[in-house]
XYZ file of C-alpha atoms in Angstrom:
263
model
C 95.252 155.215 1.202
C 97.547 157.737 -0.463
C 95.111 160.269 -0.446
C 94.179 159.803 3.333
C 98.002 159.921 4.361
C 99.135 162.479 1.968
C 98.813 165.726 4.821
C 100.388 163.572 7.374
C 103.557 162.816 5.307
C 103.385 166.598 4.357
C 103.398 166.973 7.876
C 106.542 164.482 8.388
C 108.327 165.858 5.442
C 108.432 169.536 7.181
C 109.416 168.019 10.646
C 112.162 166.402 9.072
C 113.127 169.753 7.663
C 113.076 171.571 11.050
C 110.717 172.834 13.321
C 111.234 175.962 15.862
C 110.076 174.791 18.983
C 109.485 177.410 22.230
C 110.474 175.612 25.159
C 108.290 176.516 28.111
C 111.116 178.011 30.883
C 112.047 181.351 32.492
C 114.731 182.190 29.206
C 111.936 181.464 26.762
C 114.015 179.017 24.957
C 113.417 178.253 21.145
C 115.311 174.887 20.147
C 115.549 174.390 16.530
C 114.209 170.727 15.645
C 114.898 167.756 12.899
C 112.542 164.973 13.695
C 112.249 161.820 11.566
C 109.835 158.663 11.587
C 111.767 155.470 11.658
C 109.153 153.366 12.507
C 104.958 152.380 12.218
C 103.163 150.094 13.935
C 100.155 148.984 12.434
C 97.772 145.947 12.208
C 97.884 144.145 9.218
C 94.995 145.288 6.969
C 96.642 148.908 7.684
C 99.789 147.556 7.008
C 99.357 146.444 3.673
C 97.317 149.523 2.948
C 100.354 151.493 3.369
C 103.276 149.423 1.729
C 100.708 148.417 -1.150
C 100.917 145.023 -0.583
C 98.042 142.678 -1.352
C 95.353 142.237 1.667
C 96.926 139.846 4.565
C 96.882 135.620 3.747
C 97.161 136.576 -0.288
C 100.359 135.583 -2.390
C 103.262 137.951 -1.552
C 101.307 139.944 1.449
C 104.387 139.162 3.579
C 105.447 143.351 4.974
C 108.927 141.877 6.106
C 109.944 139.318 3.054
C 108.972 137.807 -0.028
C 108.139 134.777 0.340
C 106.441 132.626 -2.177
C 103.648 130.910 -1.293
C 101.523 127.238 -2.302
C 98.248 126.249 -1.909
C 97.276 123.101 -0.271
C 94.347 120.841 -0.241
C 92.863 120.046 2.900
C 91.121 117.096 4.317
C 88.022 119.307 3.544
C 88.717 119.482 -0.063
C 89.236 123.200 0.617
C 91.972 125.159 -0.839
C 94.461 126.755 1.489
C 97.904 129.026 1.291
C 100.480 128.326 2.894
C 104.025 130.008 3.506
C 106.038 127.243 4.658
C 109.847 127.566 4.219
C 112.663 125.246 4.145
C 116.012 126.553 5.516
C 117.351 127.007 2.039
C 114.294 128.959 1.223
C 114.727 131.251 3.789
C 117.754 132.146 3.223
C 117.283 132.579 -0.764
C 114.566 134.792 0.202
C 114.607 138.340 -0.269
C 113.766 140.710 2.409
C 111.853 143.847 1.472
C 114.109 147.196 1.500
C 113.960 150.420 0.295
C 116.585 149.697 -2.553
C 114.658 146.499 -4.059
C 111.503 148.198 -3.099
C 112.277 150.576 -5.537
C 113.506 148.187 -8.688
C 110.100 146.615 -7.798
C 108.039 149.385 -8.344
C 110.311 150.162 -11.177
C 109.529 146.794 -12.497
C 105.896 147.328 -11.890
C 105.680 150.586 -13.942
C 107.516 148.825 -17.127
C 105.348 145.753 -17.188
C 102.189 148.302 -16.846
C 103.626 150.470 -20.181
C 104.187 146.251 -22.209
C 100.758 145.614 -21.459
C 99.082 148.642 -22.870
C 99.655 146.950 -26.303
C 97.888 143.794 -25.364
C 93.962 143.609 -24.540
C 91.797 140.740 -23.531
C 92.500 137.447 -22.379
C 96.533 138.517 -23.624
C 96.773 141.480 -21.233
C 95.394 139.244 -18.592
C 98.025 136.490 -19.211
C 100.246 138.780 -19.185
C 99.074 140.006 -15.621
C 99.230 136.849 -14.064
C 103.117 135.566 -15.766
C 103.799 139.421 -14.262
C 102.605 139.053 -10.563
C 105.416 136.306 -9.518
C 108.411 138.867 -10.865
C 106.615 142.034 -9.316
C 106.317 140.421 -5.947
C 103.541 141.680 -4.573
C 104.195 145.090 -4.974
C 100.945 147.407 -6.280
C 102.048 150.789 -6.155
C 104.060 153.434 -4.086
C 104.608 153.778 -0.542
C 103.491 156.769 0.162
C 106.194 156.646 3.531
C 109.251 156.340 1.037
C 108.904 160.204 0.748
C 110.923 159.875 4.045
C 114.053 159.936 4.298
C 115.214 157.151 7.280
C 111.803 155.201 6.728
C 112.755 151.908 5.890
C 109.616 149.880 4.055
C 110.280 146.936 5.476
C 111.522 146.637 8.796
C 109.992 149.959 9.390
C 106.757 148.239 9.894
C 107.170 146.957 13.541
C 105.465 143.314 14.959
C 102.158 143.793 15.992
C 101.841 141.805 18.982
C 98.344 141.186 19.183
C 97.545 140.273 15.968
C 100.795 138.554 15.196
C 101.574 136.805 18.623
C 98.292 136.590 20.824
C 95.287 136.604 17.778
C 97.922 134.189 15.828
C 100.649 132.412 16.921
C 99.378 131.476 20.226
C 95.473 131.200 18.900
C 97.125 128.528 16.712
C 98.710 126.693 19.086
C 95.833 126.667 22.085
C 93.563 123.872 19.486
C 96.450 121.466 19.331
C 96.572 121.187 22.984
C 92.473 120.881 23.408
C 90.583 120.036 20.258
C 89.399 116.798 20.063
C 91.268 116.345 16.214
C 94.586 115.933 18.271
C 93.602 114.139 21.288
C 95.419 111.183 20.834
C 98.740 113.076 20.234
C 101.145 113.085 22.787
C 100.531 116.725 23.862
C 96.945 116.518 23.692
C 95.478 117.883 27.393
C 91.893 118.227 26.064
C 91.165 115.608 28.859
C 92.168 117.961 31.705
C 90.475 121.202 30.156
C 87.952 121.533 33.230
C 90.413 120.865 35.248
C 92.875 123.482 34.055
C 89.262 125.943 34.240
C 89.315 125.573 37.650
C 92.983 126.576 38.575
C 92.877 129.130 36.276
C 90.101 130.738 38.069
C 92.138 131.001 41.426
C 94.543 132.841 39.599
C 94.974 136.209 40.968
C 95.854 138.477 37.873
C 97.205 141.763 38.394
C 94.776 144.770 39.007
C 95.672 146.548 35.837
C 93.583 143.365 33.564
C 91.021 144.925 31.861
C 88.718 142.049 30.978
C 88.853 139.098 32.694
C 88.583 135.685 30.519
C 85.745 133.573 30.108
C 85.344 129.811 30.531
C 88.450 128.416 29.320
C 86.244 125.808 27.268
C 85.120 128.943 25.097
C 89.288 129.464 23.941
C 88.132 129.094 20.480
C 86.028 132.586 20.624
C 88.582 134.320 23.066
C 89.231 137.852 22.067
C 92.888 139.115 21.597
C 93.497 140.614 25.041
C 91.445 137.355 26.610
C 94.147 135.582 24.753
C 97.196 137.965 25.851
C 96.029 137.393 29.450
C 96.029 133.791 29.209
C 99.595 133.905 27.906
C 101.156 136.376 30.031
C 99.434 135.318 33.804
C 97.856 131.871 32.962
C 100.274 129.952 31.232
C 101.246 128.639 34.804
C 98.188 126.446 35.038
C 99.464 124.359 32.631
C 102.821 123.048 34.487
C 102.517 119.936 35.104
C 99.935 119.399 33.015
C 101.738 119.791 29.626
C 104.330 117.441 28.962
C 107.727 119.095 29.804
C 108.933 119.822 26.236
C 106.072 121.480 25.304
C 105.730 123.480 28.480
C 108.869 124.514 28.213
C 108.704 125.269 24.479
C 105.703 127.030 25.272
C 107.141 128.952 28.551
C 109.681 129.942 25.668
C 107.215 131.725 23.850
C 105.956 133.584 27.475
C 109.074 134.975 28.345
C 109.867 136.385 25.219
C 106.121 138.429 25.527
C 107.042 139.319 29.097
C 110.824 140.355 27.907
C 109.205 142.210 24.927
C 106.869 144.190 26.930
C 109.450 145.152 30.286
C 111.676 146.913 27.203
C 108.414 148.685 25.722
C 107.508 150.229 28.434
């Protein structure tokens, strides 16, 4: 990924340095220029790509934090990870920076120089104690070369993969597979029902792709999902109990509140 990046942070690195720029007005005007990157949104395959993090859903892939994770056995007898947190976890948890970015990669670097004297099944022990301390980290950044690009936060939410494709993917099951239908905010009973309203909606004449059957959720796309959120999530007042719509409606005006101040 380095090697892809490296003329574009070239690139970055000489805008931060100044740029002449000719303004196009009657006096000809050349303004002299600093800009700097201070942010990068990205999804997250290309997101760990560029912090060299491990792929998304392995230990430490976290952009923002490092938390640990735990595997759990399912009902399945499958093996899955999970990044729960407690409160005190949280806040013991370190958040990813440029400073302990950098004693991480230190870090890295020294355990890579102790292991050169090992080989075998020693330097592979040694690989796994290693991981844990190292957090995740497996090289360089190539965007530290810049000088108010901040590793961590840097990396802004991805609201389609993080909110519509996850989050809210997540939470559409619990309210219509059959798994949960005897919980108290099951509605799988009413999904025709909901199919129906839904399709008198009148969604606004910007929508790009307009949803299929609601009884297909579980192979919605992302922007099938985003629609349902944003414009549909009225069909389900009423219907919902009123602590989960309202949780939910939470959730909705937070997208709607995000996107007024993004655009």
């Amino acid at each position: 990924m380095s090697i892809f990046f490296r003329a574009l942070v070239e690139e970055l690195v000489m805008l931060e340095e100044g740029v002449i720029f000719k303004i196009n007005d009657d006096n000809d005007t050349s303004v002299f220029t600093r800009i700097f990157l201070i942010g990068a949104c990205c999804d997250k395959p290309a997101q760990a790509l560029l912090q060299h993090l491990p792929e998304p859903t392995a230990a430490f892939d976290c952009g923002r934090c490092e938390v640990q994770d735990f595997m759990v056995r399912t009902e399945h007898d499958d093996n899955v990870r999970s990044f729960a947190m407690i409160l005190n976890a949280i806040e013991e948890t370190d958040l990813r920076s440029n400073t302990r970015y950098d004693n991480l990669l230190n870090l890295k670097l020294l355990h890579e120089q102790m292991r050169e004297s090992f080989s075998g099944g020693k330097k592979k022990s040694l690989i796994e104690q290693q991981k844990e301390a190292e957090k995740g980290i497996l090289g360089p950044c190539i965007l530290r070369e810049l000088s108010f690009f901040y590793v961590g936060r840097g990396f802004m939410a991805d609201t389609l993969h993080n909110v519509y494709m996850d989050a809210f993917k997540r939470l559409i099951p619990l309210w219509f597979d059959s798994d949960y239908r005897f919980e108290d905010w099951s509605i799988k009973s009413r999904l025709n029902e909901l199919q129906l309203v839904f399709r008198k909606l009148h969604l606004p004449s910007n929508t790009s792709r307009l949803l299929r059957c609601l009884t297909l959720y579980s192979k919605f796309k992302a922007n099938e999902m985003r629609i349902l959120l944003l414009y549909g999530y009225v069909i389900f007042k009423n219907i919902l109990g009123t602590k989960y719509y309202n949780h939910f409606l939470k959730l909705v005006l937070m997208m709607h509140f995000i996107r007024k101040s993004t655009n």
